[in-house]
Structures are given as C-alpha cells and as structure tokens.
Short mmCIF file of C-alpha atoms in Angstrom, two decimals:
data_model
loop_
_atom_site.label_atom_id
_atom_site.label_comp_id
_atom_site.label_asym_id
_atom_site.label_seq_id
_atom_site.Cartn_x
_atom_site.Cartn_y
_atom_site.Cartn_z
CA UNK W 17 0.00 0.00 0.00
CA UNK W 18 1.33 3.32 -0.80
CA UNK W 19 2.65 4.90 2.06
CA UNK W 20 0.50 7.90 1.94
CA UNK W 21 -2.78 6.39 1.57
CA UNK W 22 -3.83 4.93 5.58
CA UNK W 23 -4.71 2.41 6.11
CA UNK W 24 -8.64 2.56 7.92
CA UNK W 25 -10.81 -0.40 6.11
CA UNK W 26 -13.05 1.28 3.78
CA UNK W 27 -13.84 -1.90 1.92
CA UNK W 28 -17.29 -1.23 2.00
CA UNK W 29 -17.05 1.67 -0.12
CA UNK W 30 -16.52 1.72 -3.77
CA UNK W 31 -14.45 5.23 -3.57
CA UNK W 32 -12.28 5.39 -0.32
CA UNK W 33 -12.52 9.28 1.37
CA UNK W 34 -8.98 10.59 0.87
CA UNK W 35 -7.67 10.17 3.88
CA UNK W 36 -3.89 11.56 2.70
CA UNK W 37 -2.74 14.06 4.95
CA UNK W 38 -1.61 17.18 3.00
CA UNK W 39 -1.75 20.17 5.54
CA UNK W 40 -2.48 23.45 4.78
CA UNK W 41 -1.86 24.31 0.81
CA UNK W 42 -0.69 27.61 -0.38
CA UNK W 43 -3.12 27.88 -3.20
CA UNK W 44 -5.10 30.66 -4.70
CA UNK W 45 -8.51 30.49 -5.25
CA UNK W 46 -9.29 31.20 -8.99
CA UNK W 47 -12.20 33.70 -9.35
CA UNK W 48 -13.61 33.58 -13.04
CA UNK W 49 -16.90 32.81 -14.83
CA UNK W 50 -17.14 28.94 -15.05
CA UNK W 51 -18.05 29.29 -11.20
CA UNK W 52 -21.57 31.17 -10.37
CA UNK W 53 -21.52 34.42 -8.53
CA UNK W 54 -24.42 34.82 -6.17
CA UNK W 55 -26.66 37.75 -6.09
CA UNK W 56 -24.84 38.82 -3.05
CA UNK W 57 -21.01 37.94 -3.66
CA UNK W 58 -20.35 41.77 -3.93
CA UNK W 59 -21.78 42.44 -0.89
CA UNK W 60 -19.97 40.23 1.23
CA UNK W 61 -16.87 41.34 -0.64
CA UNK W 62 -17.75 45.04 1.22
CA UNK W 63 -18.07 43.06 4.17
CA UNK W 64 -14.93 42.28 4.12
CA UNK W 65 -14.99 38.56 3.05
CA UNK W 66 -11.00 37.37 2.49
CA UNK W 67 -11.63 33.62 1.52
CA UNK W 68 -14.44 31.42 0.06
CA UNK W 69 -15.17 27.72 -1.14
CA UNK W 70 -17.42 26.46 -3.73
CA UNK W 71 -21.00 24.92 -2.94
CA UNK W 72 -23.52 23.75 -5.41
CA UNK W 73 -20.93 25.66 -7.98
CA UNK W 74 -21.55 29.00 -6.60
CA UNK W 75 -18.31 30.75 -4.74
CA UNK W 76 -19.26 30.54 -1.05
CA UNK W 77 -17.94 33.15 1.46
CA UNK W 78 -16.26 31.21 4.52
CA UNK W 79 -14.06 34.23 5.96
CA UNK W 80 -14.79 37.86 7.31
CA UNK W 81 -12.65 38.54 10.63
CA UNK W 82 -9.14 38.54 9.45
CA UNK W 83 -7.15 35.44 11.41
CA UNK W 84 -4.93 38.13 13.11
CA UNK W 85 -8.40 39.85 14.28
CA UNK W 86 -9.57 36.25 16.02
CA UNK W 87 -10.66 35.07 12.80
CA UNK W 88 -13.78 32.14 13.00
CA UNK W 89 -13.71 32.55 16.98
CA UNK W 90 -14.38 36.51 16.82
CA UNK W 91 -17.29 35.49 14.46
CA UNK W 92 -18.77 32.71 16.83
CA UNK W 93 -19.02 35.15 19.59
CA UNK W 94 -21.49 37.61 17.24
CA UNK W 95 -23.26 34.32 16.54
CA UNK W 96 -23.87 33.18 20.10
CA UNK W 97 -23.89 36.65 22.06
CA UNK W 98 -26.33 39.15 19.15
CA UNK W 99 -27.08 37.93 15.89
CA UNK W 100 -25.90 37.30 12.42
CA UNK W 101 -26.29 37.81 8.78
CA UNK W 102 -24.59 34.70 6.47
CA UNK W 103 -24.44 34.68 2.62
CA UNK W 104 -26.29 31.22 2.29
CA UNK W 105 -27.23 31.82 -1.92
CA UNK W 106 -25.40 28.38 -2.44
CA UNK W 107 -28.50 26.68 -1.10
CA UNK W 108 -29.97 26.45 -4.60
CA UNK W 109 -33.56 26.78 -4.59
CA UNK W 110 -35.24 24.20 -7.02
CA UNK W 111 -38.98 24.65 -7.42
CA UNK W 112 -40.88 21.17 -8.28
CA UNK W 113 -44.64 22.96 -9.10
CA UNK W 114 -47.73 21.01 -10.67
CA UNK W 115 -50.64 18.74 -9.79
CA UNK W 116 -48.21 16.06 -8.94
CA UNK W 117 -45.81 17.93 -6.64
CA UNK W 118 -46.91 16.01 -3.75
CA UNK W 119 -46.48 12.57 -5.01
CA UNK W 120 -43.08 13.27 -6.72
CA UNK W 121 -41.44 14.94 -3.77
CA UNK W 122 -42.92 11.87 -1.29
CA UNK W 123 -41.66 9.18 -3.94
CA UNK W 124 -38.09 11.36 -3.82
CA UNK W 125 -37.89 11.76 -0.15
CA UNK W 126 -37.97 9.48 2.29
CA UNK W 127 -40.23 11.15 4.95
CA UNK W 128 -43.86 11.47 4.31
CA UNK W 129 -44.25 14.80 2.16
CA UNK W 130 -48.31 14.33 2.31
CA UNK W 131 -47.92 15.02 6.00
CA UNK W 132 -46.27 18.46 5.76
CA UNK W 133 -48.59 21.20 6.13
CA UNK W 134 -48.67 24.52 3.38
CA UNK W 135 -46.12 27.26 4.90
CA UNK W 136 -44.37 24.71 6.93
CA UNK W 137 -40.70 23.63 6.13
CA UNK W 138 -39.17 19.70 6.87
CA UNK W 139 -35.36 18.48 7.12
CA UNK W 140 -35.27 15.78 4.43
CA UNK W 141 -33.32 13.76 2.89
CA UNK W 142 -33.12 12.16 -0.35
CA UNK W 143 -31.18 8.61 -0.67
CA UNK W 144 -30.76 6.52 -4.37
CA UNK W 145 -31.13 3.13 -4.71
CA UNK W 146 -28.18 1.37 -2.91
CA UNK W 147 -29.68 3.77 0.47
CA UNK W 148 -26.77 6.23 -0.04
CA UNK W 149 -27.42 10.01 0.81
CA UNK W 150 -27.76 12.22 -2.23
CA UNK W 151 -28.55 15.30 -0.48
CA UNK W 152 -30.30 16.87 2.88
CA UNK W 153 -31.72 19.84 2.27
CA UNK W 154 -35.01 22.07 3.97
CA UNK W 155 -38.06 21.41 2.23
CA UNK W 156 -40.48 24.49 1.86
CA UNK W 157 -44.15 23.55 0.72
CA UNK W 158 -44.73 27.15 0.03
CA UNK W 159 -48.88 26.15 -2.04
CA UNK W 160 -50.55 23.35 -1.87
CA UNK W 161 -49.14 21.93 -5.60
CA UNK W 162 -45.48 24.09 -4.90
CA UNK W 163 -42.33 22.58 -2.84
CA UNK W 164 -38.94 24.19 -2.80
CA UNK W 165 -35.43 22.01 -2.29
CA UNK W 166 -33.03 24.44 -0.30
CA UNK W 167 -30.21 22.52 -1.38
CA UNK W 168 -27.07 21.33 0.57
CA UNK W 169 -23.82 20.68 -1.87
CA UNK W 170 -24.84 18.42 -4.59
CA UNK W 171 -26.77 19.52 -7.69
CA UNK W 172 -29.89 17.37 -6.92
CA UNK W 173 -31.93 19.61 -9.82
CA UNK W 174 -30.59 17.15 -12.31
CA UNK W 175 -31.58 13.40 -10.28
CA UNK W 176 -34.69 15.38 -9.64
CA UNK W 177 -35.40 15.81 -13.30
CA UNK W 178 -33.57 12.76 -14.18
CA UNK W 179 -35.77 10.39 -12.01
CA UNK W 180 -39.23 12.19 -13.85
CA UNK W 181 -37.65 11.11 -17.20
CA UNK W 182 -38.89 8.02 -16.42
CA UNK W 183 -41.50 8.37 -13.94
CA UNK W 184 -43.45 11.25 -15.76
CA UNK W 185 -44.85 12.82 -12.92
CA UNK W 186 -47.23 16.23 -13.80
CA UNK W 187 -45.03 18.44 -12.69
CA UNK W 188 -42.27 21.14 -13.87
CA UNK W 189 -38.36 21.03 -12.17
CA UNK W 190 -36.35 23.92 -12.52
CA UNK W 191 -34.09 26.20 -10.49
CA UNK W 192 -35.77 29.34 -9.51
CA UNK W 193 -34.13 33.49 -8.88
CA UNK W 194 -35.06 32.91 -5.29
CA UNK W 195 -31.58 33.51 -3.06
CA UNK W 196 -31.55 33.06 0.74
CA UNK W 197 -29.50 34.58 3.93
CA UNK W 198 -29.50 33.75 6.92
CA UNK W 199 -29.63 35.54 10.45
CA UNK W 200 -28.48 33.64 13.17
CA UNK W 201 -28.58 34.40 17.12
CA UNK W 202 -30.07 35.19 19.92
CA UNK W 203 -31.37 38.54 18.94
CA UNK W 204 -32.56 37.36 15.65
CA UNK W 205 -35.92 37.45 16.56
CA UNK W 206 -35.57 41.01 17.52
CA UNK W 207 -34.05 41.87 14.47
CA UNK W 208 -37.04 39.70 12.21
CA UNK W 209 -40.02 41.28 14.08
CA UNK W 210 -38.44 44.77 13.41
CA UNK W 211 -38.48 43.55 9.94
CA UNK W 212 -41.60 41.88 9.75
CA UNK W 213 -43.68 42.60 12.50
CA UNK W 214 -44.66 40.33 15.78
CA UNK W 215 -45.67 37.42 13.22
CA UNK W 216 -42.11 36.99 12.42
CA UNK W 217 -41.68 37.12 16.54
CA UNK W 218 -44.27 34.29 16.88
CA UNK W 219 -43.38 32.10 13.86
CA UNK W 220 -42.51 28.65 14.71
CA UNK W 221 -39.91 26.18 14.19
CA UNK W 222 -39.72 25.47 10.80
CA UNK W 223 -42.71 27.59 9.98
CA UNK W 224 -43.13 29.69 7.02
CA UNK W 225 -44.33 33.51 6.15
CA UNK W 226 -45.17 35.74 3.39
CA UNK W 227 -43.11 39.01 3.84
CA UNK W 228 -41.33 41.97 2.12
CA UNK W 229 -38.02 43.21 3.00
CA UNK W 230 -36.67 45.84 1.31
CA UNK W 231 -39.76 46.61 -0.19
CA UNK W 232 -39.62 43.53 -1.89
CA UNK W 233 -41.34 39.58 -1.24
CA UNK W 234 -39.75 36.66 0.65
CA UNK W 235 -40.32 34.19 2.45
CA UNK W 236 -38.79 33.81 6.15
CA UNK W 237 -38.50 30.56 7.76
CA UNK W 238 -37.55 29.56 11.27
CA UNK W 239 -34.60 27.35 10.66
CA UNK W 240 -30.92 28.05 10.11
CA UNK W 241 -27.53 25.93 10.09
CA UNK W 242 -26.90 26.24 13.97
CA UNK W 243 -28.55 25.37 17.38
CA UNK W 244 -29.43 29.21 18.02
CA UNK W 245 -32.32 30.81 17.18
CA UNK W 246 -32.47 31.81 14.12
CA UNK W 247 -34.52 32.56 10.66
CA UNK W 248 -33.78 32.36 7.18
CA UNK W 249 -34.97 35.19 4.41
CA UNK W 250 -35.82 33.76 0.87
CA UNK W 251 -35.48 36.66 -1.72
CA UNK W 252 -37.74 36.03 -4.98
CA UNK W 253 -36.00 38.07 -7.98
CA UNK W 254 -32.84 38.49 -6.01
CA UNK W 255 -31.03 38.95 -9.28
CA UNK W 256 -32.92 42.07 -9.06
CA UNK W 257 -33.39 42.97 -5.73
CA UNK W 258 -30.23 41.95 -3.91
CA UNK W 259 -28.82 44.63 -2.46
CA UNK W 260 -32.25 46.34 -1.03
CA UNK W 261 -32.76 43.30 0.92
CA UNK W 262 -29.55 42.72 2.05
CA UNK W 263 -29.04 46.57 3.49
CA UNK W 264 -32.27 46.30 4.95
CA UNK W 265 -31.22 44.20 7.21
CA UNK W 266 -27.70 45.47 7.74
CA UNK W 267 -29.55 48.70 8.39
CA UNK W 268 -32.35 46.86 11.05
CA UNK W 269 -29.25 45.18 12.57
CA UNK W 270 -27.58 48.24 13.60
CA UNK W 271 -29.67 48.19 17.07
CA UNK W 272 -28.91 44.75 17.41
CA UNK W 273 -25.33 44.29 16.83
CA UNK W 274 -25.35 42.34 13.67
CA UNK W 275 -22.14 41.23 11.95
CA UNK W 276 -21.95 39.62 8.58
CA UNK W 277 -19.88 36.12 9.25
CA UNK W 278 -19.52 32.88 7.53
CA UNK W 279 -21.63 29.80 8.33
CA UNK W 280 -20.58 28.99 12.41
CA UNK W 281 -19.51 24.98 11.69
CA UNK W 282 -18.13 25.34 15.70
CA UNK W 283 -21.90 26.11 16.19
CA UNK W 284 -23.51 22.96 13.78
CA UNK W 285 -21.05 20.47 15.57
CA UNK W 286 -21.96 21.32 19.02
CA UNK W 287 -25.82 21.30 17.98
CA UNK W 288 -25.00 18.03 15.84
CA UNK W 289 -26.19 19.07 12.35
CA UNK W 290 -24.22 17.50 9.93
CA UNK W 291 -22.52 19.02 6.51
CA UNK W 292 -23.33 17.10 3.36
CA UNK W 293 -19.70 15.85 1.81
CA UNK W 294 -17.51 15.96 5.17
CA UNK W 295 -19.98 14.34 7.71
CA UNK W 296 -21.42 12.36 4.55
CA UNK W 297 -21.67 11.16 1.38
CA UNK W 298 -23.52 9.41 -1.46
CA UNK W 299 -22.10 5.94 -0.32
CA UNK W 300 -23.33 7.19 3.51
CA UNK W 301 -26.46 5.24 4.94
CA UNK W 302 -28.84 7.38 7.03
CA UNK W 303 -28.18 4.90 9.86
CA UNK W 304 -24.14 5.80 9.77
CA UNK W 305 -25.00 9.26 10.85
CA UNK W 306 -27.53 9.83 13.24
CA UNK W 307 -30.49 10.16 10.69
CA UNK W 308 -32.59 7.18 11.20
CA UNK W 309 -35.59 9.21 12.21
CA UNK W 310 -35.59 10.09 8.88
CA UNK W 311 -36.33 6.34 7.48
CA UNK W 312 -39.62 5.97 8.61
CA UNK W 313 -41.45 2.72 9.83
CA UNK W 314 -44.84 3.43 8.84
CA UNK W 315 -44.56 5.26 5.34
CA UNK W 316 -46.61 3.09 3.08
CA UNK W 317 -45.92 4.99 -0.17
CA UNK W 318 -42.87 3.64 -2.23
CA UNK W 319 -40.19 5.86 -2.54
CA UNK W 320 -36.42 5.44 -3.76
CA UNK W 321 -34.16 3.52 -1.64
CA UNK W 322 -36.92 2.59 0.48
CA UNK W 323 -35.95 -1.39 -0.10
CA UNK W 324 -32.75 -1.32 0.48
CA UNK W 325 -33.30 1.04 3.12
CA UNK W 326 -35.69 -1.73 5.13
CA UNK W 327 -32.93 -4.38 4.13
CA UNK W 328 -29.90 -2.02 5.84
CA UNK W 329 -32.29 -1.80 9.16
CA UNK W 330 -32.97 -5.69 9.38
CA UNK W 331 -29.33 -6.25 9.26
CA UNK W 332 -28.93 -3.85 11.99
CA UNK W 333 -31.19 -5.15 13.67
CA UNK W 334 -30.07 -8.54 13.31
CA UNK W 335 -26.13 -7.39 14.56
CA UNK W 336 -24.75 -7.85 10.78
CA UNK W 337 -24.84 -4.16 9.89
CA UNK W 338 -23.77 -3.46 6.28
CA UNK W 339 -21.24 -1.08 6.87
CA UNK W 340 -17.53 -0.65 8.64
CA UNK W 341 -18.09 2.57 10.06
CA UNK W 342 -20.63 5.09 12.66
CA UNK W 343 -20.31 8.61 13.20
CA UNK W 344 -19.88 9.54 16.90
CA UNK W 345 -19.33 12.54 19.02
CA UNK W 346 -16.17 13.16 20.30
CA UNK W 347 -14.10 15.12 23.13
CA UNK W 348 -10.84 15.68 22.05
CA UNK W 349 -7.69 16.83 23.54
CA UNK W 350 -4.70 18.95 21.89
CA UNK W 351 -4.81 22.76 21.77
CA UNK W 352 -7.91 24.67 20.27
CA UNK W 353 -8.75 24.17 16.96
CA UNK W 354 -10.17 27.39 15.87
CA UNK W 355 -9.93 27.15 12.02
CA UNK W 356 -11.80 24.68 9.28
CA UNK W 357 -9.18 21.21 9.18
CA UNK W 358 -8.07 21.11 6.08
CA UNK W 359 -8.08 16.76 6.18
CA UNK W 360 -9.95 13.98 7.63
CA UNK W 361 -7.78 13.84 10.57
CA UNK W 362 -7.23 9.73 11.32
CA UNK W 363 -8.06 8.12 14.53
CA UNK W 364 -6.28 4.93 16.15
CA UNK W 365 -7.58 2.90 19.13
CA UNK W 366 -4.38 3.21 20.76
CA UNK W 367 -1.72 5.99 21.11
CA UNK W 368 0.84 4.10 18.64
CA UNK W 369 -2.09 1.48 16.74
CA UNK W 370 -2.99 1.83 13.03
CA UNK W 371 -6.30 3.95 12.22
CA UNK W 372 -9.56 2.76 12.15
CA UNK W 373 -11.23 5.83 11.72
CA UNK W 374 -11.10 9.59 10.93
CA UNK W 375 -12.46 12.86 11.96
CA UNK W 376 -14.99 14.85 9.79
CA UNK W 377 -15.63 17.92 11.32
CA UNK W 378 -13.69 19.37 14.27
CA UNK W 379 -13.62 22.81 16.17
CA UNK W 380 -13.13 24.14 19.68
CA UNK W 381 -16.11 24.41 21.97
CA UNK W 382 -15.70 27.92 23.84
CA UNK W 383 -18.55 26.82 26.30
CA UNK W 384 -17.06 23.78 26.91
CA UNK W 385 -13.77 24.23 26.88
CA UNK W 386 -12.27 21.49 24.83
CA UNK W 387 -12.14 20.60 21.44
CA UNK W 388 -15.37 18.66 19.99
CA UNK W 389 -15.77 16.70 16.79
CA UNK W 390 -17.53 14.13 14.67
CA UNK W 391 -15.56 11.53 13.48
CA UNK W 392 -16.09 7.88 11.42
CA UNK W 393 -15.19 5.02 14.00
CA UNK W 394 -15.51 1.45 13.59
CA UNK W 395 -19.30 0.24 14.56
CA UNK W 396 -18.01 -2.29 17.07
CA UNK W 397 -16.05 0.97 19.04
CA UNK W 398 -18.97 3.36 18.72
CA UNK W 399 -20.21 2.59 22.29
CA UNK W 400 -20.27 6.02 24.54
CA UNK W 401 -17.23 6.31 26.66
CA UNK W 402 -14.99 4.50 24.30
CA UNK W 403 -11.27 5.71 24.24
CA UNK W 404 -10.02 6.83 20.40
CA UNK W 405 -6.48 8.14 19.55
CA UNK W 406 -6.32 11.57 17.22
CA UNK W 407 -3.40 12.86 15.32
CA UNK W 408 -3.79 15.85 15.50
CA UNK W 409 -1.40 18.60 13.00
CA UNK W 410 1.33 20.29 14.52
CA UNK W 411 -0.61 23.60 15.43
CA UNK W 412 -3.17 21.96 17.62
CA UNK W 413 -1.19 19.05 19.12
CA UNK W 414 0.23 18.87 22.79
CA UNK W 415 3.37 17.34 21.25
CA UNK W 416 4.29 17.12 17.54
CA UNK W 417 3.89 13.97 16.10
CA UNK W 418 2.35 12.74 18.91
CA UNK W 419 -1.74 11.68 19.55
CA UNK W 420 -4.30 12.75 21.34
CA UNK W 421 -6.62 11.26 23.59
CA UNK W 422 -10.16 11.42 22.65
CA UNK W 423 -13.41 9.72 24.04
CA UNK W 424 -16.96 9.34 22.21
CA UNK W 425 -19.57 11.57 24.16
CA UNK W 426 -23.16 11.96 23.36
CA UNK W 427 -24.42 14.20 20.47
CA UNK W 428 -25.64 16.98 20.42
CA UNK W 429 -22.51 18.16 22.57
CA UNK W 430 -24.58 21.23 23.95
CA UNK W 431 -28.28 21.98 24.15
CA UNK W 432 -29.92 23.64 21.26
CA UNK W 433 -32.22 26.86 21.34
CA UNK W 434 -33.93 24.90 18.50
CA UNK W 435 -33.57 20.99 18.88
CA UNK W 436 -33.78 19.72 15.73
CA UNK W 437 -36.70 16.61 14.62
CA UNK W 438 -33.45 14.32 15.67
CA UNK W 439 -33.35 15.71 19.02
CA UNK W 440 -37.07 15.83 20.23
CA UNK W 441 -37.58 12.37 19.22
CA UNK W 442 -34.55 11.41 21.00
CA UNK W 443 -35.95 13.25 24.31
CA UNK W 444 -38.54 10.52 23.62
CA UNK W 445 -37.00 7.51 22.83
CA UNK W 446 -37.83 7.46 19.41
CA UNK W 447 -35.33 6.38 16.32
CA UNK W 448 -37.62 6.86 13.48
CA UNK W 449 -39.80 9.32 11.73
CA UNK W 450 -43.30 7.79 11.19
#
C-alpha cells in the first residue's frame, strides 16, 4: 500500500474518502466565470470577506474577521452573544410545481411529504437506490401543488429531473431566482419582528411567512444551520433585488449588533447538524450518521431507496450491519482548533495502533472548553465512553507527532435553542420518523 494512503478499512465503499494528509496548501482560489456568482457575492466582498469555497458551484464566502483579528472565533461570539447575517445563496432553490408535486417529492424523499402542512418547512433527505445520501436539504411547501429544495452541496436539480424522465410525474423542475441569507442568534428574533412585525416574533420552528423586506417579497422561515435561534430570508427576484434586501437588514441590525460572518460549523457540531460531503456522502447510509428518524417505519408509499433502506435496518437489527463505520461525538484533547481542518484527521484505538477511523468535522467548543468533533469510528467501538487516539497537526497538538486522547460523548454536545426533529424524538426515545 502506498505509504501515503492509511490504512482505515473502507472496503465497503466503492471510492475510499482521501484520507492523505496534506496540511495546509498555499493555493489561490481562482475567481472567473465557469463558477456562479451569487446575487450577493459583492456584498460580502464590502463586508470584508477574504476567503471562500465552492457549494452547489456558486463561490461561497467562509471568511470575514481577518485570522490576526480572532478570525472564525471573533465570528462565533457575534453568533452566540447578538445575531448574524450569512451569505447562504449556495442553497440552490429548485422549485418542483404542478398537480403532482406532492407525489413526486414523497416518492423522492424518504419522509412522508403528504404530511407536511402549506407554509411549513421539513429536514429531508433524499437517498438513491443502494440507500446512499444524495442530499439533505429544507423542504419548503410554500402552495398546496409548490415545494422548494433548499439545497445542501450536490446539484440534486438534475436526479430530480432525471428520475421524472422516467416516472413522468405532472409536474415542472427547474431552479428558480429565489436567493436566501440567513440571520443567526439570539437577537434574531428582535431583528425579524423589526423587519416583519410580531408574526415573524411568533413564527414557529420550521414555519413559514409571506413578507417583504426591502420593499420587496420573501419568504422567512424559522430554521438556520446552527442550534441558536435563528430565521432564514428567501429573496424572490434576487437577481434584481439583492442589495435592497440585504441593506435592509444590515440597516435593522444596527440596534442589534449584527455582523456579517460565515456559516458557524463550531456552532452545527456542538448542535449536531451534519454538513453534506464531510460528515457524509452518497455511499453514507442514514443509519451511519444519526439520521434514522428520517427512514420511517410506517410510510406506506414507495419511494427510492426505500428497499434497500428496510434491508440495511434488518441487518442492523439482526447485529450484521452493512457497513464498517458510525459517526460519533467526540471530546478531544490537543490545543484549540479554531480554524476549518483542512483533512480527515485519522483516529487509532491506541496511542501508537494503526487507524480505524477519521475525523470529519472538528472545532473548539468555547462553552465547553475542549475541542469537539464528529468523526467515522468502527461500529463495534462506537459505544459512549470509548477511548479513540487523534493525530492531530502540529498547530493543535500537545506534542508534535504525537496523539491525542479522545473519548466518544453523546451528540448533540450542547443543548440547542432549537432541537432539531433528531433531538425531540430522542428526548422521547424514538429512532424513526413515522
């Protein structure tokens, strides 16, 4: 085996995560047309965004605080103390619209879409045939015949339109000039009602509302990419009407504190939410990653994956599960990590064994005081309490070259303001959406 390549068993996978260990790279991102600007990339640019990555082929903005200001940890504090704004236009909105929206989205999903009321929003997420995880994104029903996919990183428009090919369901798929933002934190609902009114005040978790900001319509759901309280503001013609949205609220925010900042991941690991493409993948089964609520036990409606799905669970059931790894929760030592890792950091079971697992998404817990991750661990070691081994880079090590210790805790690592479907079912003892 090449020396470079670890060596964690990832035999049940047909294309091994790269688990090399490259570092830090001194590379330049390449700004140029083949890569979609959003309606807002200028703005956040006068915000003072220095870096970005690309989601759903759109340049996303991961970067305002310069690292010698306190970089990501100066930006967690706005989050978690006032409240927010986040350029979020890489959640493509794709519009599925005609007198069979209902039975195409519930034969693409794998919760049951005929339960989800008109102006309510649901955390899907849509699997193909072999039960792997194509994408998890918000559902909107925004009419009775109209849903909108708010997309994590994979361009599902083209399965979605792919799987009617066949199918022929009465409906249209298309991407629509709707562009959201989010605003994050504990004075976000200050900052919404002053926008909105006292509806926006009272709106529920993962309810929906007609609105103009700006002087022009959204849509504002309660939901958002962290534990905190927090809203989301769907712009319709944003091409158009970008910027007299977006001041709106910078101008509203004044009273309130707001910063612009880039999505809080510190924030989504302590509250558990996972990122599509480091905490999973298309070869991911929902019951790897914490999402078996959303493989429910009583959806009679077919819908894809739903066989193999039912298969996965028997042989889970049955002790034989078909898969080498589960992602777990995990204290870790070292020195803070306050920065995005740049690899899948590997884990041993011992402080000199080989690996037998890796680290997805790491960060540094303020409230806690220690570092927290997720992290891919053999099933058989996913038991609470068990002891792991991280390496850890240089920069956050105690000792170069040398481990850390590490022990699987319970997810989510801190309370949420909004517990997620996964977490009020858990309060109950449930596993599975019905």
């Amino acid at each position: 085996m090449d020396n470079n390549v670890p060596s964690v068993d990832q035999s049940d996978r047909e294309v091994p995560i790269n688990l090399r260990q490259s570092g830090p790279t001194p590379v330049e991102m390449l700004i140029d047309t083949r890569v979609r600007k959003s309606p807002y990339w200028e703005l956040s640019m006068q915000q003072g965004c220095w870096r970005a990555s690309i989601y759903n082929r759109m340049y996303h903005p991961r970067g305002y605080v310069p690292r010698e200001d306190g970089g990501m940890m100066v930006e967690y504090q706005s989050l978690v103390n006032d409240v927010t704004l986040w350029n979020v236009a890489v959640e493509r909105q794709i519009q599925v619209k005609g007198p069979d929206a209902e039975a195409f989205v519930n034969f693409v999903i794998t919760r049951d879409a005929t339960k989800i009321p008109v102006m309510r929003a649901r955390y899907v997420i849509l699997c193909n045939e072999a039960g792997g995880i194509l994408n998890d994104p918000i559902l909107l029903r925004v009419a009775i015949d109209e849903f909108w996919f708010s997309l994590s990183d994979t361009d599902l428009m083209l399965w979605l339109q792919g799987v009617n090919v066949g199918r022929k369901f009465d409906v249209t798929i298309q991407e629509i000039d709707v562009s959201p933002v989010q605003v994050q934190g504990p004075k976000s609902v200050d900052l919404i009602s002053d926008l909105v009114g006292e509806e926006g005040r009272t709106l529920p978790s993962y309810g929906l509302m007609e609105a103009q900001v700006g002087g022009h319509d959204v849509i504002i759901s309660q939901t958002g990419f962290t534990g905190e309280k927090g809203y989301e503001i769907y712009l319709k013609d944003s091409t158009k009407y970008a910027e007299d949205m977006w001041n709106a609220v910078l101008d509203a925010g004044v009273a309130h504190n707001l910063r612009v900042v880039a999505p809080s991941h510190h924030r989504r690991i302590a509250a558990g939410i996972l990122s599509w493409g480091q905490d999973m993948d298309f070869e991911t089964y929902p019951f790897q990653v914490n999402l078996s609520y959303q493989v429910p036990r009583k959806k009679e409606a077919d819908y894809i994956g739903k066989a193999k799905l039912e298969e996965v669970r028997e042989q889970i059931v049955a002790g034989t599960p078909p898969f080498k790894t589960q992602l777990v929760g995990l204290l870790v030592g070292g020195k803070p990590i306050t920065d995005y890792a740049p690899d899948f950091w590997l884990v041993s079971a011992t402080s000199g064994g080989d690996p037998v697992g890796y680290v997805t998404s790491p960060w540094y817990s303020p409230e806690l005081e220690a570092n927290i991750a997720m992290a891919h661990v053999p099933v058989e070691g996913s038991a609470l309490g068990t002891e792991y081994w991280v390496q850890l880079p240089e920069p956050f090590a105690d000792t170069p070259g040398e481990p850390v210790r590490a022990e699987v805790v319970e997810m989510p690592f801190r309370p949420s303001v909004n517990p997620n479907q996964r977490e009020r079912l858990k309060m109950h003892g449930l596993d599975a959406a019905v």
